[in-house]
Structures are given as C-alpha cells and as structure tokens.
Amino acid sequence: MARTRIVISGGAATGACHIPETGLRLGCGPMIEVLHYTKRYGTHEAVGDLSFTVTPGQIFGLLGSNGAGKTTTIRALVGLTRPTAGTVRVQGFDVWQQPMQAKATFGYIPDRPYLYGKLTARELLRFVAQLYRVPNAEAEIDRWLEFFRLTDFGNELIETFSHGMRQKVVIISALLPDSPVLIVDEPMVGLDPHAARQVRELFRGYADKGRTVLLTTHSLPLAEAVCDRLVVLDRGRVLGQGSMDELRAQTGTAEGGVHGDSLERIFFRLIEEEQAEEAARREQNAGQG
Amino acid sequence: MSSGPHPTPASDLPGQRPRNQTGQRPSLLRLKWLSLGHSFRRAPKWGYLLVGGLALLLVWGEIYGTWKALHFLGSFGDIGTNVFGRVLEIGLITLSSGVTFSATTAAIQTLYLSEDLNFLLTQPLPTRQVFGLKVFETFLNTALVPTFLMLPLLLTVAVYFAAPWWAYLVIVGAALLTFAAPVGLGALLAVGLMRVAPVGRVREVSTALGVLISAALVYVIRAVRPEVLIQKMNDPAKFEELLRNFASPSSPLLPPSWASQGIWRAAHGQLAPSLLPLLLLTALLLGGATWLATRAYQEGWARALDSSTPRLDPTPRRASATELWFADLGPAGSLAYKDLRLTLRDPTQWSQLLIVVALAGVYLVSVRAVPIPVPQFRGILGYIQLAFQGFIVSGVATRLAFPAVSTEARAYWLLRTGPISPRQIVLSKYLSVLPVTLVLGMVLGVVSAHSMALGPTLVLLSILVSLSSAFVIPALGVGLGAAAPRFDADNPSEIGVSPGGLAFMGLSLLYSVLSLLLLAKPATASVLRPELFPGYSALSTPEGVLGLLGLLLVTVLGVWLSLRLGWTRLDALD
C-alpha cells in the first residue's frame, strides 16, 4: 500500500507536519502520550508504569493476552478510567485535567457497541454530530451510511440492528467528527469480512492523511498488516515495544513465513520469555523462602 | 479421542462431588441473595451508613409524629381519632394506587426485559420458579418502600391503642396484602398482555395497555361505584351526592379501605371481616398470574424478543425544526432533545407521566373528600398535607429524576468520552424533569389549598412550599442519581431500589417535612389566631420573615448542593 509522505516543518514537538497530498497541517508533536501510567484496583495492579507515545501518521497497536491491560489503558485515554498514577495526553491535552479539549480531539470505538436502542441510526449520528459540532453533518452521515451499506437502515431503530450493524454505527460515530486521533478497542468484533476489510483500509487511509490511530486487537494478522508500531503487554507490563523490525531484532525471530506468522512468533516469544522469567523468579523466591 | 489441553472437570477431581449429585434443587433466591451480598460488600460503606442513618431518622420521625398527632387528635375524643383513621385511609389509598399504577410497567420490565432472563429461561428450570422470582422482584421494586414507610406508622397506632399481640401480626399482614394485591394484578396483566400483543411491538403495546388498564381500574373502582351508579344516574340531586361520595375514602369496593378498616379494628383489638376479601383477592391475583404464567410466560418472553419488521426506506429523514432549535442550545440542548425523544418512544418511560397524572388525581380526589368538622383541623391538616404532596413529588422524582442519568445505561460511554461535561449532563437532565415537577407541584398546591378552603396565608404558603419541593426534590433526585448511577441495572425498575435511591427517598421525605417546619409558626398563627393575624399579616412577623428567608435559602442551597454533588461524583466515576 502506498504511504503518504509527511514533511516535517518546524520543531518535532511544536512544529507542524504538512501533508502535501491533502493540504492538511497537523501538529507534529506526539498525538498520544502515555507517561508512567499506572492503574491499580485495590492491591491488584492492572497496568504498571506504562509509557509510550504515538506520532502523527502512525497506526499504533496495543497487543496482549486477556487481562494484559490493553482495554484499561484505552479506557484511561478516552476518559473512562482514572489513572492511579501517571499522565495520559491526547494532542497535548491532559485527558483528566483538560477533558473537554482532549475529548474534542479523538474519536473512540469501544469493544462493545452499546447504543441507544430507541434512536434510529440517523438520529444517533446526528446527536453525535451535534455534540462534536460537525459541519455539514447530514451529508457526512449520508456518505458514511452509504460507505457501510447502511443507507436502507438509516431510519430504523438501532434496537433492530444486528451486532455487526451496531458496530458499524459505532465506527461511523467515531469517524464522523473527523478527529485527528482515533482510539479503537477491538474493532473487528462482529464485522463481516467485507466490512472488516473496509475498516482495515479506513484505518490505513486515516493514518496516511497524517492522523493517528491507536488500536488494541487480538488479531495478530490485523496488527501486522496495519500497525506501524506495537506495544506487547502482559499482566500490565511492557514485554516489547517498537516497529516490527525492532521487535524482530529484540526477540531474535526471523522474518517471513505466511502472512501474519511473523508477529505471531514475536508475540509468543515475548510471552514465553516472560513466563520463563516469572518461573525463575518464583523458584528463586521459593529457594530463599 | 482428543487429549487436548482441557481442564479437568470438577467432578473428576479427588474429593469433590458434582453439584447435581447433592440432590439439592438450585435456588434462584439464594443466587440473587448471593449476588446482593457481593454488591453489598463491594459498595462504599458510607452509602449504607447514610441510608441506615436516614432510615432511622425517618422511622423515628414517623413514630414521633404519629404519636404526637394521635395524642393531639385524641384530646378531641372519637372525632379526633376518626380523623386520623381517615387520613390513614387516604395514605393507604394513595400509596396502593401508586403501586397499582406502576406495577404493570414494573412487571413487564422485570418479567420480560431483565437481562438475566436470557440465562434463566434457557436453563432447565421450571418456568414457574423463574416467574416466582420475578414477581418477588417486582414486589421489591414497586412495593418495598411503601411497605416500609407504612409499617412504623401502623405499629405506632397499634401501640397507642394498646392493641393485643395478635393485632401486630394482622397489621403487618394487612400492609403486605395491600401492596401484594396490585403487584399480583400487574403480573397478571403483564403476562396476559405480552401473550396477546402484536409481534414486533409487544413491549410497547403491552406497556401502553397495561398503564391504561391500571389507571382505568383504579378510577373505575374509585370513582364509579357501579352498584349505586345505575340507581342514581337519573336524579340530578342524587347524582351530585354520588359525586361527593365517590371521593369518600370509605369505599366498600376499595381493597386499601378493607386493609385500613382491618388495621384500625385490629389496633382496637377486633378482627375485621374486611380482611378476608383482601386475602382472597390477593391470593386470587397471585394464583391467577402463576396459573397463566405456566402457560404463557415463556412464549410471551420469546415474542418480546422479536423485533419489528424493518421498512427499509432509504430516503433520509432529516432533523426537525424542534431538534435544530434544541441543538442551537449546545450539547446540553441536544442531550435534552435526545432524552425527550427516547422518553416518548419508550413506553416504560412515557407511562411514568401517566402515573404522575393519575397519582395527582387520586390524591386530589381523596383530599377533597376529607370530612373535617372543625375549621382549625381543616387549616392544620391543610398545612400538614403539604408534606404528603412532597411525598407525591418524591414518588414522581423517583421514577423520572433519580434514574435520569442511569437510563443512559451502557450507552453512557458515548457521553463520557464525548466533549460534554458531567456538569452539562446533570443540568440538562435536571432541566428536563423540572417542568413536570413544577406543573405537578403547582397543581397540587393550588388545587388542594382551594378545595380545602384554606385562608390566604395558608394558600400562599401552600404555593411556596410546593414550588420549593418542585425545585429541590428533582434536584436531589438527579444529583443523587448522578452520584450513584446504575448503568448496568437488570431492568429500569431496579434503578430506584438501590442505596442511592433509598437515600434519595429518605432525604426528599425529610425535605418535605423540613420545608413545612420552617413556616410552621406563621401557618399555625394564621390558623389558630385568625383574629390576631388576618390576611397575610402572619408572614410579616419576625418568625414569618425568617421562615420565608429560610425557605428561600434551603431551596437555593438544596438545588445547588444536590446538583453539584451529582456532577462532581459523576466526574469522579471510574
């Protein structure tokens, strides 16, 4: 896939990136900053001292097993779960200190598409457009409904929709404000293969326009296909971080194999290393005990 | 045979026995109790302390107030205590009418829309058992608070009249039957309606019909005494007398009146025969509902899951002028319009408005009929009944204001992650409920004051106290509802029955009493010494001015602090 060229003008933190193909000028500093983020529930630490940044034009993937802390991190970034320690910023705005400014800069796709069942798809999308003050909202809604082949269902109550149709409405509601940042939690759940491919291409196109996508997924082929950089988490700790090449170098895994196989090997190597370290620690503790 | 990485079944582990070999049938109540226990252990203890403290205060206030009132009225002999008996009857009629109105919608929500039904009704459990659990939940959701509200008062009456020991059991039983009967009726209607309503609109049609039938039933029994109607319809003079009698609390066809008579007679050491029809009626309704449920419950539930057939019209439906007007007000305006739209589309929500009107109607009809021979009694009762009006506004706010934030349910993420602040959310919810409580409060205040022929001071005070309640009580509801929201309630009826909901009810009842106490001095002065305080002069005394200022202060502070608590806690929500 052809990537859009991004020209950096000005300083890296404060300057502006000019994207010649689109004429867009976006901030070139990190669009997402997670600094020493820690989340504890009582004595249980869900995420510990996590730090990463995402720059414009990137699709950044958070990977990990169940309970790794991916959703907890995403929920802190979108203002759903308050950090126990650390800072989370979107486009320079602290999500918990400047919530209104921060929330105006991102669209969010949650893992479960809970919506108002008694609204029609068009009414819900208009409500979202009003909250985000989207210009020319009706035409944009028509365009997105057409894109996801939902035009015929636009006037129907959402309670009559299938899981996949609801997920599409959620995706439209996140894309409608055309925010510089898109934060996505498990985007493909419930989508048919056609829609899944559309969404994959959408994310790539979104980042290629100089915007930023942060996504969590269990689908390693998806992550490998679309992500520019990755963080692999396990039980709230970072096991590995970087581009595919950097992760390969870190884990000593060879490139190649069938599509997606490479990331799978990296992922399991990181998990195995962590489990081996954990076992060694336990043995050491048992020996000391 | 595969020998993959499957976990060892519990029954294969040494020393463990499979659960189904114990011979014990699964108890749904035990399951619910377990779940309640977990919620209790995880919930903030300060909330329970607050609720416990409020409950104690409320019970003490009820007992103290009842005891004082009985002593005061008792000093006038039988006339005085009989007035208390009538007021008690009005209370029972109003509360059981409220339960009747809400029981059908609550039964539909609990019996058919609870999320745990997907699990329960697909397990090998007898339908009867699931139905029994859900009827019990309906009772808890609709009748628990009225029952606990009445019991201390009724038991105080029994103590006052030195009732024998068995009378206490009779009184508790009569109170339970008074509220169990409407729940049985609600369940019966719910099962019947869900079975016959057209597929695709089962919930909507059933809820709408349920509310209308409940309202019609209460009014038919209350206002149209069929046995005398036919005889008297032709004679205009008798018809007028009949209209007056409709409002009489001593209606022989009204179950709460049977209960009231039974309780009053039991307190005096006599067993009233009127309790027998009450017992039979409740048994008939609950038995009939169970009988019908064994045949139609599962099928009705399956029908409720069927959605309407989509019409698939690709022509875009654009925003109306009203929607655009609300949108011009900003995000809070858009939220208010969205809420209005959802309320009007969801019968479980708009039916609450019908309940409001019906409750107000029953109350006003009952108040107009109180036969009080002594003018001073009329004045004092006219003032005290303002507390009852506060209770009605609280009842309305329990349905409309307290759940306002929680009804966002699991779609709340859309607001929480959007550019709308908790302050805007709470204010939008409050301003959406306020017109309803203001109209209700004003109608109750003005109409009841005029129908009881109160003096000018009391009419003015009645209006002011009603206004204050109409502002403060929904603020308390929205504020506490936002401070302790329940986005994951199994069904909307459950939202009010939570520590936050109970705290709201307790605080709003206390507020109703507090606002009365603030202006009690000028009120009693104008009633007991009309020659010294003619017209509005009682209000220009130091006590009157201080009382008015106090009312203004508690109104402003009550609204501000409640809403502030709401948005602060909502913001801190994790």
Short mmCIF file of N, CA and C in Angstrom, two decimals, chain B residues 40 69-70 74 83 87 89 123 128-129 198 205 212 251 275 350 382 389 392-393 408 419 433 450 481 486:
data_model
loop_
_atom_site.label_atom_id
_atom_site.label_comp_id
_atom_site.label_asym_id
_atom_site.label_seq_id
_atom_site.Cartn_x
_atom_site.Cartn_y
_atom_site.Cartn_z
N PHE B 40 -23.17 -5.71 48.11
CA PHE B 40 -23.12 -5.01 49.40
C PHE B 40 -21.67 -4.88 49.88
N ALA B 69 -49.50 13.23 66.91
CA ALA B 69 -50.77 13.51 66.22
C ALA B 69 -51.92 12.78 66.89
N LEU B 70 -51.68 11.50 67.26
CA LEU B 70 -52.74 10.73 67.91
C LEU B 70 -53.10 11.34 69.26
N GLY B 74 -56.55 12.77 69.81
CA GLY B 74 -57.26 12.00 70.84
C GLY B 74 -57.86 12.89 71.89
N VAL B 83 -60.63 11.15 62.56
CA VAL B 83 -59.98 11.95 61.50
C VAL B 83 -58.64 11.29 61.14
N VAL B 87 -57.36 9.88 57.52
CA VAL B 87 -56.08 10.28 56.89
C VAL B 87 -55.25 9.04 56.59
N GLU B 89 -56.42 6.16 55.89
CA GLU B 89 -57.04 5.53 54.73
C GLU B 89 -56.59 6.22 53.43
N GLN B 123 -32.20 -22.22 30.87
CA GLN B 123 -31.72 -23.28 31.74
C GLN B 123 -32.84 -24.29 32.01
N ARG B 128 -42.26 -21.79 36.27
CA ARG B 128 -42.94 -21.28 37.46
C ARG B 128 -41.94 -20.68 38.45
N GLN B 129 -40.78 -21.34 38.55
CA GLN B 129 -39.76 -20.89 39.51
C GLN B 129 -39.19 -19.52 39.08
N PRO B 198 -49.37 -7.60 19.54
CA PRO B 198 -48.83 -7.97 18.23
C PRO B 198 -47.31 -8.10 18.22
N VAL B 205 -46.86 -2.09 23.04
CA VAL B 205 -48.32 -2.22 23.16
C VAL B 205 -48.69 -2.69 24.56
N LEU B 212 -52.82 1.98 30.85
CA LEU B 212 -54.20 2.46 30.67
C LEU B 212 -55.18 1.60 31.47
N SER B 251 -64.85 3.62 50.73
CA SER B 251 -65.48 2.96 49.60
C SER B 251 -65.47 1.45 49.86
N LEU B 275 -60.83 -8.11 56.16
CA LEU B 275 -59.51 -8.63 55.77
C LEU B 275 -59.62 -9.89 54.92
N TRP B 350 -42.59 6.89 29.06
CA TRP B 350 -43.69 7.87 28.99
C TRP B 350 -44.85 7.47 29.87
N GLY B 382 -54.71 21.01 56.32
CA GLY B 382 -54.39 21.59 55.02
C GLY B 382 -52.92 21.91 54.90
N GLN B 389 -47.93 16.01 49.79
CA GLN B 389 -47.66 16.45 48.41
C GLN B 389 -46.18 16.29 48.08
N ILE B 392 -45.59 12.85 47.16
CA ILE B 392 -46.00 12.53 45.79
C ILE B 392 -44.95 13.02 44.79
N VAL B 393 -44.47 14.24 45.02
CA VAL B 393 -43.41 14.76 44.12
C VAL B 393 -42.19 13.85 44.22
N GLU B 408 -29.19 6.32 30.84
CA GLU B 408 -28.22 6.31 29.74
C GLU B 408 -27.69 4.89 29.55
N PRO B 419 -17.28 15.40 24.01
CA PRO B 419 -17.00 16.74 24.56
C PRO B 419 -18.22 17.35 25.24
N VAL B 433 -36.50 17.44 33.69
CA VAL B 433 -37.50 16.93 34.65
C VAL B 433 -38.27 18.08 35.30
N HIS B 450 -57.23 25.28 47.60
CA HIS B 450 -58.56 25.83 47.31
C HIS B 450 -59.66 24.86 47.67
N GLY B 481 -28.90 10.57 41.85
CA GLY B 481 -28.90 9.58 40.76
C GLY B 481 -27.61 9.64 39.97
N ARG B 486 -26.68 3.68 38.18
CA ARG B 486 -26.68 2.22 37.95
C ARG B 486 -26.85 2.00 36.46
#
